[in-house]
Amino acid sequence: MSQATMAHGSAAPTAAVQRDTHQQHPIKLYLVVWGWLFVLSTASYLVDYFHLEGYLRWSLILLFMILKAGLIVAVFMHMAWERLTLIYAILAPPILVLVFVGIMAFESEYTLFTRIFTGAGS
Amino acid sequence: MAEHIETAQPGLAHAAPPMPRLAGWRGFFSDWASDQRAFKNVSWMKAMMWIFLLSDTFIFSCFLLSYMTVRISTTVPWPNPSEVFSLHIGGQNVPLILIAIMTFILISSSGTMAMAVNYGYRRDRTKTALLMIATALFGATFVGMQAFEWTKLIMEGVRPWGNPWGAAQFGSSFFMITGFHGTHVTFGVIFLFIIARKVLRGDFDHERRGFFTSRRGNYEIVEVMGLYWHFVDLVWVFIFAFFYLW
């Protein structure tokens, strides 16, 4: 992280107006990321277009989703150049949502089980 | 104790020579251990936007979680989104095409927004404003296409309490999730126009005071606006994966 910050600092063209909160990167970087987001979106659309099913479908959807989200947060939202303190303050709490996902998946499986065995509800 | 109070006078904290900032994990712990501010090189407006976005993440997480819960627990088959969101083009049913186009439009708006932030820090007024207006127009197009999608589905009989193809929970999840996201896009478009106007007028070059806060703005507001806009794009990535593709 410190290496990335230093590289970013030395590459900054306008040192006079440069404060350390400012994010200044070459336009080309954004265009490359933009291109990759297009490629990844096309790829995830093709997953549906070619009717891939089962675990292959789900793993590809998740893979493309995580790559896209990572590119947006890291480059477009400049998270890659922030200090660890901000990165962990913002990115660590949503990981706890995964615990919530586990709880609710367990709960809804149970609901489904009771619905099948009592024949009630939908 | 008395010394402590004397040094705690307002203004003195700013005059003190800056402490060297540690990098990596040592920096992580020393930043949080300090008693003044944890986010050393981040302005209050950027920190507050990030914290707002974190809370918004939880809101959208709850929507997607409820969607997951109702989809797993229903005994009725879930409508196939690939067919529900297909369009008739040239006598053929193209699956999910409208959603794919909306995805590309939103990604493009993120691209123009990222470049607007860049030109903002170069104090290029015209390019910043034009790129922000382009972003807003992409956003407005997205909302327009979403309105079209809603109209089409409502005409086909989708309601929050039922639909012709399967589980009733499909409609309520769809309207709740896409409706909340569309509202976020709409507010983003409004604020993009407001800030683009300020940029174009030169508010951040002449340090003109804002009509509401009476504070002098600077070009960082473009980056903070950008954070919100990229977040809206980010949420769509998750909605696209979990609601439309799953």
Tab-separated table of C-alpha atoms in Angstrom:
chain	number	residue	atom	x	y	z
A	1	MET	CA	0.000	0.000	0.000
A	2	SER	CA	2.798	2.389	0.890
A	3	GLN	CA	4.535	1.605	-2.383
A	4	ALA	CA	1.376	2.363	-4.308
A	5	THR	CA	0.989	5.669	-2.466
A	6	MET	CA	4.563	6.685	-3.185
A	7	ALA	CA	4.317	5.725	-6.831
A	8	HIS	CA	1.158	7.771	-7.075
A	9	GLY	CA	2.828	10.725	-5.371
A	10	SER	CA	5.851	10.752	-7.640
A	11	ALA	CA	3.730	10.362	-10.770
A	12	ALA	CA	1.594	13.391	-9.916
A	13	PRO	CA	2.140	16.055	-12.575
A	14	THR	CA	0.944	19.153	-10.744
A	15	ALA	CA	2.759	19.187	-7.440
A	16	ALA	CA	1.747	22.795	-6.751
A	17	VAL	CA	-1.985	22.145	-6.363
A	18	GLN	CA	-1.436	18.606	-5.080
A	19	ARG	CA	-2.752	18.047	-1.572
A	20	ASP	CA	-2.582	14.545	-0.210
A	21	THR	CA	-6.351	14.055	-0.328
A	22	HIS	CA	-6.343	14.690	-4.073
A	23	GLN	CA	-6.493	11.716	-6.367
A	24	GLN	CA	-4.666	12.393	-9.601
A	25	HIS	CA	-4.093	9.540	-12.028
A	26	PRO	CA	-3.634	9.374	-15.809
A	27	ILE	CA	-6.873	9.321	-17.836
A	28	LYS	CA	-5.639	6.176	-19.592
A	29	LEU	CA	-6.043	4.193	-16.361
A	30	TYR	CA	-9.759	5.020	-16.260
A	31	LEU	CA	-10.204	4.120	-19.922
A	32	VAL	CA	-8.515	0.736	-19.389
A	33	VAL	CA	-10.744	-0.019	-16.386
A	34	TRP	CA	-13.793	1.130	-18.352
A	35	GLY	CA	-12.828	-1.315	-21.112
A	36	TRP	CA	-12.430	-4.176	-18.633
A	37	LEU	CA	-15.821	-3.429	-17.070
A	38	PHE	CA	-17.371	-3.698	-20.552
A	39	VAL	CA	-15.608	-7.013	-21.170
A	40	LEU	CA	-16.673	-8.436	-17.781
A	41	SER	CA	-20.284	-7.257	-18.232
A	42	THR	CA	-20.411	-8.860	-21.679
A	43	ALA	CA	-19.006	-12.043	-20.187
A	44	SER	CA	-21.662	-12.163	-17.468
A	45	TYR	CA	-24.378	-11.464	-20.049
A	46	LEU	CA	-23.054	-14.345	-22.179
A	47	VAL	CA	-23.424	-16.674	-19.161
A	48	ASP	CA	-27.168	-16.093	-19.455
A	49	TYR	CA	-27.200	-16.011	-23.247
A	50	PHE	CA	-25.640	-19.471	-23.571
A	51	HIS	CA	-27.921	-20.878	-20.815
A	52	LEU	CA	-25.096	-22.152	-18.611
A	53	GLU	CA	-26.621	-23.924	-15.610
A	54	GLY	CA	-25.806	-25.100	-12.092
A	55	TYR	CA	-22.539	-24.478	-10.300
A	56	LEU	CA	-20.763	-23.324	-13.463
A	57	ARG	CA	-23.353	-20.572	-13.938
A	58	TRP	CA	-23.295	-19.432	-10.287
A	59	SER	CA	-19.521	-19.451	-9.956
A	60	LEU	CA	-19.055	-17.482	-13.202
A	61	ILE	CA	-21.700	-14.923	-12.147
A	62	LEU	CA	-19.994	-14.475	-8.771
A	63	LEU	CA	-16.526	-14.278	-10.322
A	64	PHE	CA	-17.472	-11.558	-12.826
A	65	MET	CA	-19.442	-9.703	-10.133
A	66	ILE	CA	-16.505	-9.656	-7.710
A	67	LEU	CA	-14.037	-8.579	-10.408
A	68	LYS	CA	-16.311	-5.731	-11.522
A	69	ALA	CA	-16.996	-4.587	-7.962
A	70	GLY	CA	-13.271	-4.734	-7.183
A	71	LEU	CA	-12.332	-2.610	-10.196
A	72	ILE	CA	-14.985	0.006	-9.409
A	73	VAL	CA	-14.038	0.306	-5.742
A	74	ALA	CA	-10.265	0.116	-6.229
A	75	VAL	CA	-9.798	2.407	-9.223
A	76	PHE	CA	-12.930	4.500	-9.825
A	77	MET	CA	-13.474	5.136	-6.107
A	78	HIS	CA	-9.674	5.410	-5.538
A	79	MET	CA	-9.703	2.925	-2.658
A	80	ALA	CA	-6.395	1.426	-3.881
A	81	TRP	CA	-4.597	4.667	-2.998
A	82	GLU	CA	-6.232	5.335	0.379
A	83	ARG	CA	-4.664	4.506	3.734
A	84	LEU	CA	-5.376	1.104	5.323
A	85	THR	CA	-7.376	2.839	8.062
A	86	LEU	CA	-10.077	4.031	5.654
A	87	ILE	CA	-9.972	0.828	3.603
A	88	TYR	CA	-10.689	-1.391	6.607
A	89	ALA	CA	-13.206	1.003	8.178
A	90	ILE	CA	-15.303	0.829	5.001
A	91	LEU	CA	-14.619	-2.627	3.544
A	92	ALA	CA	-14.498	-4.774	6.704
A	93	PRO	CA	-18.071	-4.153	8.016
A	94	PRO	CA	-19.828	-5.378	4.820
A	95	ILE	CA	-17.994	-8.713	5.208
A	96	LEU	CA	-20.124	-9.251	8.331
A	97	VAL	CA	-23.142	-9.245	6.001
A	98	LEU	CA	-21.950	-12.706	4.937
A	99	VAL	CA	-22.757	-13.939	8.469
A	100	PHE	CA	-26.263	-12.516	8.004
A	101	VAL	CA	-26.478	-14.332	4.654
A	102	GLY	CA	-25.615	-17.593	6.432
A	103	ILE	CA	-28.234	-17.033	9.133
A	104	MET	CA	-30.979	-16.170	6.652
A	105	ALA	CA	-30.113	-19.049	4.299
A	106	PHE	CA	-30.420	-21.451	7.254
A	107	GLU	CA	-33.690	-19.839	8.338
A	108	SER	CA	-35.254	-19.906	4.864
A	109	GLU	CA	-34.301	-23.543	4.329
A	110	TYR	CA	-36.138	-24.287	7.566
A	111	THR	CA	-39.175	-22.282	6.382
A	112	LEU	CA	-39.166	-24.246	3.119
A	113	PHE	CA	-38.938	-27.490	5.091
A	114	THR	CA	-41.976	-26.604	7.238
A	115	ARG	CA	-43.938	-25.474	4.168
A	116	ILE	CA	-43.304	-28.755	2.384
A	117	PHE	CA	-44.109	-30.925	5.394
A	118	THR	CA	-47.203	-29.049	6.582
A	119	GLY	CA	-48.377	-28.104	3.102
A	120	ALA	CA	-49.029	-24.550	4.285
A	121	GLY	CA	-48.202	-21.251	2.607
A	122	SER	CA	-46.110	-20.524	-0.459
B	1	MET	CA	-3.448	18.082	34.022
B	2	ALA	CA	-3.222	21.858	33.812
B	3	GLU	CA	-0.656	21.579	31.042
B	4	HIS	CA	-2.977	19.325	29.155
B	5	ILE	CA	-5.794	21.883	29.256
B	6	GLU	CA	-3.500	24.667	28.090
B	7	THR	CA	-2.296	22.769	25.076
B	8	ALA	CA	-5.842	21.785	24.218
B	9	GLN	CA	-6.782	25.364	23.270
B	10	PRO	CA	-8.464	25.700	19.895
B	11	GLY	CA	-6.138	26.487	17.047
B	12	LEU	CA	-3.045	25.068	18.672
B	13	ALA	CA	-3.734	21.590	17.346
B	14	HIS	CA	-3.437	22.895	13.804
B	15	ALA	CA	-0.208	24.736	14.507
B	16	ALA	CA	1.553	21.664	15.895
B	17	PRO	CA	4.120	20.090	13.540
B	18	PRO	CA	2.641	17.044	11.812
B	19	MET	CA	3.634	13.651	13.176
B	20	PRO	CA	5.290	11.272	10.712
B	21	ARG	CA	2.697	8.921	9.283
B	22	LEU	CA	3.440	5.206	9.519
B	23	ALA	CA	2.555	2.926	6.636
B	24	GLY	CA	0.828	-0.476	6.511
B	25	TRP	CA	-0.408	-2.241	9.647
B	26	ARG	CA	1.651	-0.056	12.015
B	27	GLY	CA	-0.063	2.923	10.447
B	28	PHE	CA	-3.458	1.211	10.800
B	29	PHE	CA	-3.051	0.794	14.560
B	30	SER	CA	-1.470	4.186	15.226
B	31	ASP	CA	-4.196	5.945	13.199
B	32	TRP	CA	-6.988	4.323	15.221
B	33	ALA	CA	-5.109	4.738	18.509
B	34	SER	CA	-4.855	8.515	18.136
B	35	ASP	CA	-7.371	10.624	20.008
B	36	GLN	CA	-8.167	13.207	17.330
B	37	ARG	CA	-8.886	11.938	13.836
B	38	ALA	CA	-8.482	8.466	12.412
B	39	PHE	CA	-8.652	9.357	8.712
B	40	LYS	CA	-5.419	11.342	8.432
B	41	ASN	CA	-5.330	12.481	4.843
B	42	VAL	CA	-9.042	12.358	4.067
B	43	SER	CA	-11.244	15.441	4.329
B	44	TRP	CA	-14.400	15.369	6.435
B	45	MET	CA	-16.637	15.403	3.383
B	46	LYS	CA	-14.943	12.405	1.812
B	47	ALA	CA	-14.980	10.479	5.115
B	48	MET	CA	-18.667	11.274	5.659
B	49	MET	CA	-19.569	10.218	2.122
B	50	TRP	CA	-17.780	6.901	2.656
B	51	ILE	CA	-19.598	6.356	5.957
B	52	PHE	CA	-22.925	7.191	4.296
B	53	LEU	CA	-22.129	4.720	1.516
B	54	LEU	CA	-21.328	2.081	4.134
B	55	SER	CA	-24.766	2.568	5.701
B	56	ASP	CA	-26.350	2.459	2.239
B	57	THR	CA	-24.503	-0.817	1.627
B	58	PHE	CA	-26.344	-2.292	4.610
B	59	ILE	CA	-29.699	-1.075	3.264
B	60	PHE	CA	-29.160	-2.714	-0.116
B	61	SER	CA	-27.726	-5.807	1.596
B	62	CYS	CA	-30.977	-6.126	3.557
B	63	PHE	CA	-33.044	-5.883	0.362
B	64	LEU	CA	-30.958	-8.515	-1.411
B	65	LEU	CA	-31.045	-10.705	1.708
B	66	SER	CA	-34.836	-10.552	1.929
B	67	TYR	CA	-34.955	-11.419	-1.761
B	68	MET	CA	-32.697	-14.420	-1.106
B	69	THR	CA	-34.845	-15.494	1.847
B	70	VAL	CA	-38.168	-15.389	-0.018
B	71	ARG	CA	-36.677	-17.058	-3.081
B	72	ILE	CA	-35.217	-19.969	-1.101
B	73	SER	CA	-38.275	-20.466	1.111
B	74	THR	CA	-41.012	-20.462	-1.544
B	75	THR	CA	-42.436	-23.771	-2.764
B	76	VAL	CA	-43.667	-22.155	-6.008
B	77	PRO	CA	-41.158	-22.018	-8.921
B	78	TRP	CA	-39.384	-18.670	-9.366
B	79	PRO	CA	-40.119	-16.876	-12.690
B	80	ASN	CA	-37.174	-17.148	-15.109
B	81	PRO	CA	-35.694	-13.621	-15.293
B	82	SER	CA	-34.020	-14.477	-18.601
B	83	GLU	CA	-37.487	-14.842	-20.182
B	84	VAL	CA	-39.304	-12.199	-18.131
B	85	PHE	CA	-36.824	-9.486	-19.158
B	86	SER	CA	-36.444	-10.547	-22.787
B	87	LEU	CA	-37.383	-8.201	-25.605
B	88	HIS	CA	-38.919	-8.954	-29.006
B	89	ILE	CA	-36.408	-7.643	-31.547
B	90	GLY	CA	-36.710	-8.497	-35.244
B	91	GLY	CA	-39.140	-11.359	-34.601
B	92	GLN	CA	-36.768	-12.942	-32.078
B	93	ASN	CA	-36.808	-13.086	-28.312
B	94	VAL	CA	-33.471	-11.712	-27.102
B	95	PRO	CA	-32.992	-12.665	-23.432
B	96	LEU	CA	-32.248	-9.947	-20.880
B	97	ILE	CA	-31.161	-7.499	-23.593
B	98	LEU	CA	-32.666	-4.378	-21.992
B	99	ILE	CA	-30.895	-5.098	-18.703
B	100	ALA	CA	-27.595	-5.645	-20.542
B	101	ILE	CA	-27.925	-2.269	-22.283
B	102	MET	CA	-28.789	-0.593	-18.955
B	103	THR	CA	-25.654	-2.172	-17.447
B	104	PHE	CA	-23.450	-0.807	-20.227
B	105	ILE	CA	-25.019	2.651	-19.904
B	106	LEU	CA	-24.382	2.756	-16.154
B	107	ILE	CA	-20.780	1.581	-16.582
B	108	SER	CA	-20.221	4.267	-19.207
B	109	SER	CA	-21.580	6.882	-16.819
B	110	SER	CA	-19.053	5.690	-14.226
B	111	GLY	CA	-16.274	6.109	-16.799
B	112	THR	CA	-17.241	9.702	-17.616
B	113	MET	CA	-17.601	10.456	-13.887
B	114	ALA	CA	-14.092	9.158	-13.129
B	115	MET	CA	-12.690	11.416	-15.842
B	116	ALA	CA	-14.720	14.384	-14.555
B	117	VAL	CA	-13.030	13.968	-11.138
B	118	ASN	CA	-9.655	13.936	-12.875
B	119	TYR	CA	-10.315	17.130	-14.855
B	120	GLY	CA	-11.747	18.731	-11.719
B	121	TYR	CA	-8.425	18.453	-9.936
B	122	ARG	CA	-6.734	19.894	-13.057
B	123	ARG	CA	-9.134	22.859	-12.657
B	124	ASP	CA	-10.425	22.348	-16.183
B	125	ARG	CA	-13.860	23.863	-15.684
B	126	THR	CA	-15.419	23.143	-19.062
B	127	LYS	CA	-14.286	19.528	-19.384
B	128	THR	CA	-15.293	18.727	-15.794
B	129	ALA	CA	-18.777	20.194	-16.249
B	130	LEU	CA	-19.299	18.566	-19.657
B	131	LEU	CA	-18.246	15.142	-18.370
B	132	MET	CA	-20.547	15.533	-15.367
B	133	ILE	CA	-23.437	16.486	-17.643
B	134	ALA	CA	-22.643	13.440	-19.823
B	135	THR	CA	-22.731	11.308	-16.666
B	136	ALA	CA	-26.091	12.818	-15.688
B	137	LEU	CA	-27.520	12.174	-19.170
B	138	PHE	CA	-26.378	8.531	-19.041
B	139	GLY	CA	-28.047	8.298	-15.624
B	140	ALA	CA	-31.264	9.856	-16.923
B	141	THR	CA	-31.258	7.379	-19.840
B	142	PHE	CA	-30.887	4.542	-17.338
B	143	VAL	CA	-33.875	5.766	-15.301
B	144	GLY	CA	-35.877	6.168	-18.524
B	145	MET	CA	-35.168	2.573	-19.534
B	146	GLN	CA	-36.093	1.419	-16.051
B	147	ALA	CA	-39.422	3.264	-16.355
B	148	PHE	CA	-39.960	1.438	-19.671
B	149	GLU	CA	-39.159	-1.888	-17.998
B	150	TRP	CA	-41.552	-1.219	-15.126
B	151	THR	CA	-44.324	-0.191	-17.552
B	152	LYS	CA	-43.813	-3.337	-19.632
B	153	LEU	CA	-43.928	-5.620	-16.584
B	154	ILE	CA	-46.951	-3.887	-15.058
B	155	MET	CA	-48.803	-4.213	-18.409
B	156	GLU	CA	-47.977	-7.929	-18.388
B	157	GLY	CA	-49.602	-8.223	-14.975
B	158	VAL	CA	-46.680	-8.138	-12.526
B	159	ARG	CA	-47.770	-6.777	-9.137
B	160	PRO	CA	-46.062	-6.781	-5.727
B	161	TRP	CA	-48.543	-9.501	-4.704
B	162	GLY	CA	-48.445	-11.698	-7.795
B	163	ASN	CA	-47.499	-12.324	-11.403
B	164	PRO	CA	-48.538	-14.679	-14.228
B	165	TRP	CA	-45.393	-16.851	-14.142
B	166	GLY	CA	-44.742	-18.144	-10.630
B	167	ALA	CA	-43.823	-17.135	-7.099
B	168	ALA	CA	-45.670	-14.007	-5.943
B	169	GLN	CA	-42.553	-12.774	-4.134
B	170	PHE	CA	-40.923	-12.039	-7.504
B	171	GLY	CA	-42.924	-8.829	-7.957
B	172	SER	CA	-42.359	-7.433	-4.473
B	173	SER	CA	-38.597	-8.129	-4.634
B	174	PHE	CA	-38.358	-6.631	-8.125
B	175	PHE	CA	-40.219	-3.396	-7.366
B	176	MET	CA	-38.488	-2.888	-4.015
B	177	ILE	CA	-34.921	-3.502	-5.203
B	178	THR	CA	-35.005	-1.806	-8.603
B	179	GLY	CA	-37.225	0.979	-7.248
B	180	PHE	CA	-34.772	1.843	-4.490
B	181	HIS	CA	-31.844	1.688	-6.893
B	182	GLY	CA	-33.670	3.849	-9.447
B	183	THR	CA	-34.379	6.410	-6.724
B	184	HIS	CA	-30.661	6.528	-5.946
B	185	VAL	CA	-29.854	7.083	-9.635
B	186	THR	CA	-32.477	9.832	-9.868
B	187	PHE	CA	-31.071	11.733	-6.892
B	188	GLY	CA	-27.575	11.264	-8.322
B	189	VAL	CA	-28.682	12.833	-11.625
B	190	ILE	CA	-30.187	15.838	-9.802
B	191	PHE	CA	-27.032	16.443	-7.774
B	192	LEU	CA	-24.787	15.925	-10.828
B	193	PHE	CA	-26.614	18.765	-12.584
B	194	ILE	CA	-26.391	21.001	-9.493
B	195	ILE	CA	-22.639	20.464	-9.087
B	196	ALA	CA	-21.949	20.665	-12.837
B	197	ARG	CA	-23.621	24.107	-12.775
B	198	LYS	CA	-21.426	25.183	-9.860
B	199	VAL	CA	-18.304	23.966	-11.679
B	200	LEU	CA	-19.267	25.749	-14.888
B	201	ARG	CA	-19.995	28.983	-13.009
B	202	GLY	CA	-16.519	28.820	-11.477
B	203	ASP	CA	-17.694	28.528	-7.863
B	204	PHE	CA	-14.657	26.452	-6.948
B	205	ASP	CA	-12.182	28.794	-8.645
B	206	HIS	CA	-13.573	31.969	-7.028
B	207	GLU	CA	-14.407	30.195	-3.744
B	208	ARG	CA	-17.993	31.403	-3.948
B	209	ARG	CA	-20.003	30.486	-0.878
B	210	GLY	CA	-22.708	27.829	-1.209
B	211	PHE	CA	-26.343	29.039	-0.971
B	212	PHE	CA	-27.196	26.473	1.689
B	213	THR	CA	-24.062	25.938	3.772
B	214	SER	CA	-22.389	29.342	3.216
B	215	ARG	CA	-19.092	27.461	2.977
B	216	ARG	CA	-16.465	27.854	0.317
B	217	GLY	CA	-16.443	24.795	-1.909
B	218	ASN	CA	-13.544	23.226	-3.751
B	219	TYR	CA	-13.035	20.703	-6.511
B	220	GLU	CA	-13.012	17.819	-4.030
B	221	ILE	CA	-16.812	17.947	-4.119
B	222	VAL	CA	-16.555	16.471	-7.630
B	223	GLU	CA	-14.704	13.468	-6.221
B	224	VAL	CA	-17.220	13.073	-3.389
B	225	MET	CA	-20.068	13.258	-5.921
B	226	GLY	CA	-18.138	10.660	-7.919
B	227	LEU	CA	-17.986	8.322	-4.910
B	228	TYR	CA	-21.778	8.409	-4.665
B	229	TRP	CA	-22.193	7.842	-8.394
B	230	HIS	CA	-19.747	4.911	-8.537
B	231	PHE	CA	-21.575	3.403	-5.559
B	232	VAL	CA	-24.835	3.467	-7.517
B	233	ASP	CA	-23.018	1.628	-10.318
B	234	LEU	CA	-21.559	-0.789	-7.756
B	235	VAL	CA	-24.999	-1.646	-6.348
B	236	TRP	CA	-26.218	-2.338	-9.874
B	237	VAL	CA	-23.371	-4.861	-10.319
B	238	PHE	CA	-24.796	-6.842	-7.383
B	239	ILE	CA	-28.442	-6.460	-8.476
B	240	PHE	CA	-27.513	-7.565	-12.010
B	241	ALA	CA	-25.739	-10.657	-10.679
B	242	PHE	CA	-28.205	-11.730	-7.991
B	243	PHE	CA	-31.589	-10.643	-9.327
B	244	TYR	CA	-31.278	-10.802	-13.110
B	245	LEU	CA	-28.672	-13.502	-13.736
B	246	TRP	CA	-29.043	-15.929	-10.813
